[in-house]
Amino acid sequence: MAAPESTAPPQTGTAPKPWYRQLYFWVLTAIATGILTGWLWPSVGVALEPVGTTFVSAIKMLITPIVFLTIVAGIGSVDSLGRVGRVGLKSLAYFQPSTSPRPPTRPSASPSNSACSPS
C-alpha cells in the first residue's frame, strides 16, 4: 500500500509571521485605541492632540522625499532610454493634475449673507 501524497506547499525555509507581528494588526490596534481613548477619556484625547498633529506633520514632511527617491530608484533601475521616457511622461501625466491649483469657486448666494441683506 502506497503512502498518500501530500498536497501541502513545499517548505521554503521561513515560517509565516505570527499575526501580532504584522503591520496591519498594529495599525488597526492603534486606530481602535485612539477611538476608545477619545470616547472613554476625552480629556486624555485632547491632551494627546499635539502628538497626533506632530505625527501628521512628520508624515507630510516625509512624503515628498520618499516619492522622489522612489521615482529616482525606478528610473535608475530601467535598462533602456525609451522606457525612461515613457515612465517620465506617465509620471508627469499623473503629477500635473494632482498639483495644479483648483479653479476659484463662486461664493454662495445664501440669504444669511449680511452684505446682501437690506438694512
Short mmCIF file of N, CA, C and O in Angstrom, two decimals:
data_model
loop_
_atom_site.label_atom_id
_atom_site.label_comp_id
_atom_site.label_asym_id
_atom_site.label_seq_id
_atom_site.Cartn_x
_atom_site.Cartn_y
_atom_site.Cartn_z
N MET A 1 0.84 -1.16 0.00
CA MET A 1 0.00 0.00 0.00
C MET A 1 0.89 1.23 0.00
O MET A 1 1.78 1.39 0.81
N ALA A 2 0.60 2.18 -0.91
CA ALA A 2 1.40 3.39 -1.05
C ALA A 2 0.94 4.45 -0.07
O ALA A 2 -0.23 4.53 0.27
N ALA A 3 1.89 5.26 0.34
CA ALA A 3 1.57 6.35 1.26
C ALA A 3 0.81 7.44 0.51
O ALA A 3 1.07 7.69 -0.66
N PRO A 4 -0.17 8.07 1.16
CA PRO A 4 -0.92 9.15 0.48
C PRO A 4 0.00 10.33 0.20
O PRO A 4 0.88 10.66 0.98
N GLU A 5 -0.26 10.94 -0.96
CA GLU A 5 0.55 12.09 -1.35
C GLU A 5 0.11 13.34 -0.58
O GLU A 5 -1.06 13.54 -0.33
N SER A 6 1.08 14.16 -0.23
CA SER A 6 0.79 15.38 0.49
C SER A 6 0.47 16.50 -0.49
O SER A 6 1.13 16.65 -1.51
N THR A 7 -0.55 17.29 -0.19
CA THR A 7 -0.90 18.42 -1.04
C THR A 7 -0.40 19.73 -0.45
O THR A 7 -0.73 20.79 -0.93
N ALA A 8 0.40 19.67 0.60
CA ALA A 8 0.92 20.88 1.23
C ALA A 8 1.97 21.52 0.33
O ALA A 8 2.68 20.83 -0.40
N PRO A 9 2.06 22.85 0.36
CA PRO A 9 3.06 23.51 -0.48
C PRO A 9 4.46 23.17 0.03
O PRO A 9 4.65 22.85 1.20
N PRO A 10 5.45 23.22 -0.85
CA PRO A 10 6.80 22.90 -0.43
C PRO A 10 7.32 23.91 0.59
O PRO A 10 6.95 25.08 0.57
N GLN A 11 8.16 23.45 1.49
CA GLN A 11 8.72 24.31 2.53
C GLN A 11 9.77 25.24 1.92
O GLN A 11 10.62 24.81 1.17
N THR A 12 9.69 26.51 2.25
CA THR A 12 10.65 27.48 1.74
C THR A 12 11.72 27.81 2.76
O THR A 12 12.65 28.54 2.46
N GLY A 13 11.59 27.33 3.97
CA GLY A 13 12.60 27.57 4.98
C GLY A 13 12.25 28.68 5.95
O GLY A 13 12.88 28.82 6.98
N THR A 14 11.25 29.49 5.64
CA THR A 14 10.83 30.56 6.56
C THR A 14 9.38 30.35 6.93
O THR A 14 8.53 30.11 6.08
N ALA A 15 9.12 30.45 8.21
CA ALA A 15 7.75 30.32 8.70
C ALA A 15 7.03 31.64 8.53
O ALA A 15 7.65 32.70 8.59
N PRO A 16 5.72 31.63 8.31
CA PRO A 16 4.99 32.90 8.21
C PRO A 16 5.02 33.64 9.54
O PRO A 16 5.09 33.04 10.61
N LYS A 17 4.96 34.96 9.46
CA LYS A 17 4.97 35.77 10.67
C LYS A 17 3.68 35.55 11.45
O LYS A 17 2.61 35.42 10.85
N PRO A 18 3.77 35.54 12.77
CA PRO A 18 2.53 35.46 13.55
C PRO A 18 1.70 36.73 13.38
O PRO A 18 2.22 37.78 13.02
N TRP A 19 0.42 36.65 13.67
CA TRP A 19 -0.49 37.76 13.42
C TRP A 19 -0.10 39.01 14.19
O TRP A 19 -0.32 40.11 13.73
N TYR A 20 0.47 38.86 15.37
CA TYR A 20 0.83 40.04 16.15
C TYR A 20 2.13 40.69 15.68
O TYR A 20 2.52 41.72 16.22
N ARG A 21 2.78 40.14 14.68
CA ARG A 21 3.98 40.76 14.11
C ARG A 21 3.69 41.43 12.77
O ARG A 21 4.58 41.94 12.12
N GLN A 22 2.43 41.44 12.35
CA GLN A 22 2.03 42.05 11.08
C GLN A 22 1.73 43.54 11.30
O GLN A 22 1.14 43.92 12.32
N LEU A 23 2.10 44.37 10.35
CA LEU A 23 1.89 45.81 10.47
C LEU A 23 0.41 46.18 10.52
O LEU A 23 0.00 47.04 11.30
N TYR A 24 -0.41 45.52 9.70
CA TYR A 24 -1.83 45.88 9.67
C TYR A 24 -2.48 45.66 11.03
O TYR A 24 -3.38 46.41 11.42
N PHE A 25 -2.05 44.65 11.78
CA PHE A 25 -2.60 44.40 13.11
C PHE A 25 -2.34 45.59 14.03
O PHE A 25 -3.23 46.05 14.74
N TRP A 26 -1.12 46.12 14.01
CA TRP A 26 -0.77 47.23 14.88
C TRP A 26 -1.43 48.53 14.44
O TRP A 26 -1.78 49.36 15.28
N VAL A 27 -1.62 48.72 13.15
CA VAL A 27 -2.33 49.91 12.67
C VAL A 27 -3.79 49.87 13.13
O VAL A 27 -4.32 50.86 13.66
N LEU A 28 -4.44 48.73 12.97
CA LEU A 28 -5.83 48.60 13.40
C LEU A 28 -5.95 48.72 14.92
O LEU A 28 -6.90 49.32 15.44
N THR A 29 -4.97 48.19 15.65
CA THR A 29 -4.98 48.31 17.11
C THR A 29 -4.83 49.76 17.53
O THR A 29 -5.52 50.23 18.46
N ALA A 30 -3.96 50.51 16.86
CA ALA A 30 -3.78 51.93 17.19
C ALA A 30 -5.03 52.73 16.90
O ALA A 30 -5.41 53.62 17.67
N ILE A 31 -5.70 52.43 15.79
CA ILE A 31 -6.95 53.14 15.47
C ILE A 31 -8.01 52.86 16.53
O ILE A 31 -8.67 53.78 17.03
N ALA A 32 -8.16 51.58 16.90
CA ALA A 32 -9.16 51.23 17.92
C ALA A 32 -8.81 51.86 19.27
O ALA A 32 -9.69 52.36 19.98
N THR A 33 -7.52 51.89 19.62
CA THR A 33 -7.10 52.51 20.88
C THR A 33 -7.39 54.01 20.87
O THR A 33 -7.86 54.56 21.88
N GLY A 34 -7.14 54.68 19.75
CA GLY A 34 -7.43 56.10 19.65
C GLY A 34 -8.91 56.40 19.77
O GLY A 34 -9.31 57.36 20.45
N ILE A 35 -9.73 55.58 19.14
CA ILE A 35 -11.18 55.77 19.24
C ILE A 35 -11.66 55.57 20.67
O ILE A 35 -12.43 56.38 21.21
N LEU A 36 -11.19 54.51 21.31
CA LEU A 36 -11.61 54.24 22.69
C LEU A 36 -11.11 55.31 23.66
O LEU A 36 -11.83 55.70 24.58
N THR A 37 -9.91 55.80 23.44
CA THR A 37 -9.37 56.85 24.32
C THR A 37 -10.21 58.12 24.20
O THR A 37 -10.56 58.74 25.21
N GLY A 38 -10.54 58.52 22.98
CA GLY A 38 -11.36 59.72 22.79
C GLY A 38 -12.76 59.57 23.32
O GLY A 38 -13.38 60.54 23.76
N TRP A 39 -13.29 58.35 23.30
CA TRP A 39 -14.65 58.11 23.74
C TRP A 39 -14.74 57.98 25.26
O TRP A 39 -15.61 58.57 25.90
N LEU A 40 -13.80 57.21 25.84
CA LEU A 40 -13.87 56.94 27.27
C LEU A 40 -13.20 58.03 28.11
O LEU A 40 -13.64 58.31 29.23
N TRP A 41 -12.12 58.61 27.62
CA TRP A 41 -11.37 59.64 28.35
C TRP A 41 -11.12 60.82 27.43
O TRP A 41 -10.00 61.01 26.94
N PRO A 42 -12.11 61.66 27.19
CA PRO A 42 -11.93 62.78 26.26
C PRO A 42 -10.81 63.74 26.66
O PRO A 42 -10.13 64.29 25.81
N SER A 43 -10.59 63.92 27.96
CA SER A 43 -9.52 64.84 28.38
C SER A 43 -8.15 64.32 27.98
O SER A 43 -7.26 65.09 27.62
N VAL A 44 -7.97 63.01 28.04
CA VAL A 44 -6.70 62.42 27.60
C VAL A 44 -6.55 62.58 26.09
O VAL A 44 -5.46 62.88 25.59
N GLY A 45 -7.64 62.40 25.37
CA GLY A 45 -7.60 62.59 23.92
C GLY A 45 -7.22 64.01 23.54
O GLY A 45 -6.44 64.23 22.62
N VAL A 46 -7.76 64.99 24.25
CA VAL A 46 -7.42 66.39 23.98
C VAL A 46 -5.95 66.65 24.34
O VAL A 46 -5.24 67.36 23.62
N ALA A 47 -5.48 66.05 25.43
CA ALA A 47 -4.08 66.24 25.82
C ALA A 47 -3.12 65.60 24.82
O ALA A 47 -1.99 66.06 24.67
N LEU A 48 -3.55 64.57 24.12
CA LEU A 48 -2.69 63.89 23.14
C LEU A 48 -2.77 64.52 21.75
O LEU A 48 -2.11 64.05 20.83
N GLU A 49 -3.59 65.56 21.59
CA GLU A 49 -3.73 66.19 20.28
C GLU A 49 -2.41 66.69 19.70
O GLU A 49 -2.15 66.49 18.51
N PRO A 50 -1.52 67.29 20.48
CA PRO A 50 -0.23 67.72 19.90
C PRO A 50 0.60 66.56 19.35
O PRO A 50 1.33 66.72 18.37
N VAL A 51 0.48 65.40 19.97
CA VAL A 51 1.22 64.23 19.47
C VAL A 51 0.69 63.84 18.09
O VAL A 51 1.47 63.59 17.16
N GLY A 52 -0.62 63.82 17.93
CA GLY A 52 -1.20 63.48 16.63
C GLY A 52 -0.88 64.51 15.57
O GLY A 52 -0.57 64.17 14.42
N THR A 53 -0.94 65.78 15.93
CA THR A 53 -0.62 66.85 14.98
C THR A 53 0.84 66.77 14.54
O THR A 53 1.16 66.93 13.36
N THR A 54 1.74 66.50 15.50
CA THR A 54 3.16 66.36 15.16
C THR A 54 3.38 65.16 14.25
O THR A 54 4.16 65.23 13.29
N PHE A 55 2.70 64.07 14.51
CA PHE A 55 2.84 62.87 13.67
C PHE A 55 2.38 63.14 12.24
O PHE A 55 3.08 62.79 11.28
N VAL A 56 1.24 63.79 12.10
CA VAL A 56 0.74 64.09 10.75
C VAL A 56 1.68 65.04 10.03
O VAL A 56 1.96 64.87 8.83
N SER A 57 2.23 66.02 10.74
CA SER A 57 3.19 66.94 10.12
C SER A 57 4.46 66.20 9.69
O SER A 57 5.01 66.48 8.61
N ALA A 58 4.92 65.27 10.50
CA ALA A 58 6.10 64.49 10.14
C ALA A 58 5.85 63.62 8.91
O ALA A 58 6.71 63.51 8.02
N ILE A 59 4.67 63.04 8.82
CA ILE A 59 4.34 62.22 7.65
C ILE A 59 4.29 63.10 6.40
O ILE A 59 4.82 62.74 5.35
N LYS A 60 3.67 64.28 6.50
CA LYS A 60 3.63 65.20 5.36
C LYS A 60 5.03 65.59 4.92
O LYS A 60 5.30 65.73 3.73
N MET A 61 5.93 65.78 5.89
CA MET A 61 7.29 66.18 5.58
C MET A 61 8.05 65.05 4.88
O MET A 61 8.92 65.30 4.05
N LEU A 62 7.73 63.81 5.18
CA LEU A 62 8.47 62.68 4.63
C LEU A 62 7.93 62.19 3.29
O LEU A 62 8.63 61.47 2.58
N ILE A 63 6.71 62.55 2.93
CA ILE A 63 6.10 62.03 1.70
C ILE A 63 6.89 62.46 0.47
O ILE A 63 7.19 61.64 -0.41
N THR A 64 7.25 63.73 0.36
CA THR A 64 7.94 64.23 -0.83
C THR A 64 9.28 63.54 -1.06
O THR A 64 9.52 63.06 -2.17
N PRO A 65 10.17 63.43 -0.07
CA PRO A 65 11.42 62.72 -0.34
C PRO A 65 11.22 61.25 -0.67
O PRO A 65 11.95 60.69 -1.50
N ILE A 66 10.24 60.61 -0.04
CA ILE A 66 10.01 59.19 -0.33
C ILE A 66 9.55 59.01 -1.77
O ILE A 66 10.04 58.13 -2.48
N VAL A 67 8.62 59.85 -2.23
CA VAL A 67 8.16 59.76 -3.61
C VAL A 67 9.30 60.06 -4.57
O VAL A 67 9.50 59.35 -5.57
N PHE A 68 10.08 61.10 -4.30
CA PHE A 68 11.20 61.45 -5.16
C PHE A 68 12.21 60.31 -5.25
O PHE A 68 12.64 59.92 -6.35
N LEU A 69 12.60 59.75 -4.12
CA LEU A 69 13.58 58.66 -4.13
C LEU A 69 13.02 57.40 -4.80
O LEU A 69 13.77 56.67 -5.45
N THR A 70 11.73 57.16 -4.67
CA THR A 70 11.13 56.02 -5.35
C THR A 70 11.19 56.20 -6.85
O THR A 70 11.53 55.26 -7.59
N ILE A 71 10.90 57.40 -7.34
CA ILE A 71 10.96 57.67 -8.77
C ILE A 71 12.40 57.57 -9.27
O ILE A 71 12.67 56.96 -10.32
N VAL A 72 13.35 58.14 -8.53
CA VAL A 72 14.75 58.08 -8.94
C VAL A 72 15.24 56.63 -8.98
O VAL A 72 15.93 56.22 -9.92
N ALA A 73 14.89 55.85 -7.97
CA ALA A 73 15.31 54.44 -7.95
C ALA A 73 14.67 53.67 -9.10
O ALA A 73 15.31 52.81 -9.72
N GLY A 74 13.41 53.98 -9.40
CA GLY A 74 12.75 53.31 -10.53
C GLY A 74 13.38 53.66 -11.86
O GLY A 74 13.60 52.79 -12.71
N ILE A 75 13.70 54.93 -12.05
CA ILE A 75 14.33 55.34 -13.30
C ILE A 75 15.74 54.76 -13.39
O ILE A 75 16.19 54.33 -14.45
N GLY A 76 16.44 54.73 -12.27
CA GLY A 76 17.80 54.18 -12.27
C GLY A 76 17.85 52.69 -12.54
O GLY A 76 18.86 52.18 -13.04
N SER A 77 16.79 51.98 -12.26
CA SER A 77 16.79 50.54 -12.49
C SER A 77 16.34 50.16 -13.90
O SER A 77 16.43 48.99 -14.26
N VAL A 78 15.87 51.11 -14.69
CA VAL A 78 15.41 50.82 -16.05
C VAL A 78 16.63 50.70 -16.96
O VAL A 78 17.58 51.48 -16.87
N ASP A 79 16.58 49.72 -17.86
CA ASP A 79 17.75 49.45 -18.70
C ASP A 79 17.74 50.17 -20.05
O ASP A 79 18.78 50.31 -20.66
N SER A 80 16.61 50.64 -20.52
CA SER A 80 16.60 51.30 -21.83
C SER A 80 16.10 52.73 -21.70
O SER A 80 15.26 53.04 -20.85
N LEU A 81 16.61 53.59 -22.55
CA LEU A 81 16.25 55.01 -22.51
C LEU A 81 14.79 55.25 -22.91
O LEU A 81 14.14 56.16 -22.41
N GLY A 82 14.27 54.42 -23.80
CA GLY A 82 12.88 54.56 -24.22
C GLY A 82 11.91 54.33 -23.08
O GLY A 82 10.90 55.02 -22.95
N ARG A 83 12.23 53.37 -22.22
CA ARG A 83 11.37 53.11 -21.07
C ARG A 83 11.41 54.28 -20.10
O ARG A 83 10.40 54.63 -19.50
N VAL A 84 12.58 54.89 -19.94
CA VAL A 84 12.69 56.04 -19.05
C VAL A 84 11.79 57.17 -19.55
O VAL A 84 11.10 57.82 -18.76
N GLY A 85 11.77 57.39 -20.85
CA GLY A 85 10.93 58.44 -21.42
C GLY A 85 9.46 58.17 -21.18
O GLY A 85 8.70 59.07 -20.82
N ARG A 86 9.03 56.92 -21.37
CA ARG A 86 7.63 56.58 -21.14
C ARG A 86 7.25 56.73 -19.67
O ARG A 86 6.19 57.25 -19.33
N VAL A 87 8.14 56.28 -18.79
CA VAL A 87 7.87 56.42 -17.36
C VAL A 87 7.81 57.90 -16.98
O VAL A 87 6.96 58.32 -16.20
N GLY A 88 8.71 58.70 -17.56
CA GLY A 88 8.70 60.14 -17.28
C GLY A 88 7.42 60.81 -17.74
O GLY A 88 6.85 61.64 -17.02
N LEU A 89 6.95 60.46 -18.92
CA LEU A 89 5.69 61.04 -19.41
C LEU A 89 4.50 60.62 -18.55
O LEU A 89 3.63 61.43 -18.24
N LYS A 90 4.48 59.35 -18.16
CA LYS A 90 3.40 58.89 -17.28
C LYS A 90 3.45 59.60 -15.94
O LYS A 90 2.42 59.98 -15.38
N SER A 91 4.66 59.77 -15.41
CA SER A 91 4.81 60.46 -14.13
C SER A 91 4.31 61.90 -14.23
O SER A 91 3.61 62.38 -13.33
N LEU A 92 4.67 62.59 -15.29
CA LEU A 92 4.18 63.95 -15.48
C LEU A 92 2.67 63.99 -15.65
O LEU A 92 2.00 64.91 -15.17
N ALA A 93 2.13 63.00 -16.36
CA ALA A 93 0.69 62.95 -16.57
C ALA A 93 -0.05 62.77 -15.25
O ALA A 93 -1.14 63.32 -15.05
N TYR A 94 0.51 62.00 -14.32
CA TYR A 94 -0.12 61.83 -13.01
C TYR A 94 0.17 63.02 -12.08
O TYR A 94 -0.67 63.40 -11.27
N PHE A 95 1.34 63.58 -12.19
CA PHE A 95 1.77 64.64 -11.29
C PHE A 95 1.04 65.96 -11.56
O PHE A 95 0.63 66.65 -10.64
N GLN A 96 0.88 66.30 -12.82
CA GLN A 96 0.32 67.59 -13.19
C GLN A 96 -1.09 67.82 -12.64
O GLN A 96 -1.34 68.83 -12.00
N PRO A 97 -2.03 66.91 -12.85
CA PRO A 97 -3.39 67.17 -12.32
C PRO A 97 -3.43 67.19 -10.79
O PRO A 97 -4.24 67.89 -10.20
N SER A 98 -2.55 66.44 -10.15
CA SER A 98 -2.62 66.38 -8.69
C SER A 98 -2.01 67.60 -8.03
O SER A 98 -2.27 67.85 -6.86
N THR A 99 -1.20 68.37 -8.76
CA THR A 99 -0.57 69.53 -8.14
C THR A 99 -1.05 70.86 -8.71
O THR A 99 -0.65 71.91 -8.23
N SER A 100 -1.89 70.84 -9.72
CA SER A 100 -2.41 72.08 -10.30
C SER A 100 -3.36 72.74 -9.32
O SER A 100 -4.13 72.06 -8.63
N PRO A 101 -3.34 74.07 -9.25
CA PRO A 101 -4.28 74.73 -8.34
C PRO A 101 -5.71 74.58 -8.83
O PRO A 101 -5.97 74.49 -10.03
N ARG A 102 -6.61 74.53 -7.89
CA ARG A 102 -8.02 74.42 -8.25
C ARG A 102 -8.53 75.75 -8.78
O ARG A 102 -8.09 76.81 -8.33
N PRO A 103 -9.49 75.72 -9.67
CA PRO A 103 -10.09 76.98 -10.10
C PRO A 103 -10.88 77.58 -8.95
O PRO A 103 -11.40 76.87 -8.10
N PRO A 104 -10.94 78.91 -8.89
CA PRO A 104 -11.67 79.53 -7.78
C PRO A 104 -13.15 79.18 -7.84
O PRO A 104 -13.74 79.03 -8.92
N THR A 105 -13.74 79.06 -6.68
CA THR A 105 -15.18 78.76 -6.62
C THR A 105 -15.95 80.04 -6.38
O THR A 105 -15.45 80.99 -5.78
N ARG A 106 -17.16 80.06 -6.87
CA ARG A 106 -18.02 81.23 -6.68
C ARG A 106 -18.59 81.20 -5.27
O ARG A 106 -18.97 80.14 -4.78
N PRO A 107 -18.71 82.35 -4.65
CA PRO A 107 -19.32 82.36 -3.31
C PRO A 107 -20.81 82.04 -3.43
O PRO A 107 -21.47 82.37 -4.42
N SER A 108 -21.31 81.38 -2.41
CA SER A 108 -22.73 81.03 -2.44
C SER A 108 -23.57 82.26 -2.13
O SER A 108 -23.18 83.12 -1.35
N ALA A 109 -24.71 82.34 -2.76
CA ALA A 109 -25.62 83.47 -2.55
C ALA A 109 -26.69 83.05 -1.55
O ALA A 109 -27.83 82.82 -1.90
N SER A 110 -26.29 82.91 -0.29
CA SER A 110 -27.25 82.49 0.72
C SER A 110 -27.90 83.72 1.36
O SER A 110 -27.28 84.78 1.44
N PRO A 111 -29.13 83.60 1.83
CA PRO A 111 -29.81 84.74 2.43
C PRO A 111 -29.18 85.16 3.75
O PRO A 111 -29.43 86.26 4.23
N SER A 112 -28.33 84.33 4.37
CA SER A 112 -27.73 84.70 5.64
C SER A 112 -26.52 85.62 5.47
O SER A 112 -25.95 86.07 6.45
N ASN A 113 -26.15 85.91 4.24
CA ASN A 113 -25.01 86.80 3.98
C ASN A 113 -25.43 88.22 4.34
O ASN A 113 -26.32 88.80 3.74
N SER A 114 -24.74 88.83 5.32
CA SER A 114 -25.14 90.14 5.80
C SER A 114 -24.86 91.25 4.79
O SER A 114 -25.48 92.31 4.84
N ALA A 115 -23.91 91.06 3.89
CA ALA A 115 -23.59 92.10 2.91
C ALA A 115 -24.70 92.24 1.89
O ALA A 115 -24.86 93.31 1.30
N CYS A 116 -25.48 91.20 1.66
CA CYS A 116 -26.53 91.25 0.63
C CYS A 116 -27.89 91.59 1.22
O CYS A 116 -28.82 91.91 0.48
N SER A 117 -28.06 91.49 2.53
CA SER A 117 -29.39 91.71 3.10
C SER A 117 -29.64 93.21 3.28
O SER A 117 -28.76 93.98 3.61
N PRO A 118 -30.88 93.64 3.04
CA PRO A 118 -31.19 95.06 3.21
C PRO A 118 -31.21 95.42 4.68
O PRO A 118 -31.53 94.63 5.53
N SER A 119 -30.87 96.67 4.97
CA SER A 119 -30.83 97.10 6.38
C SER A 119 -32.02 97.93 6.77
O SER A 119 -32.79 98.39 6.04
#
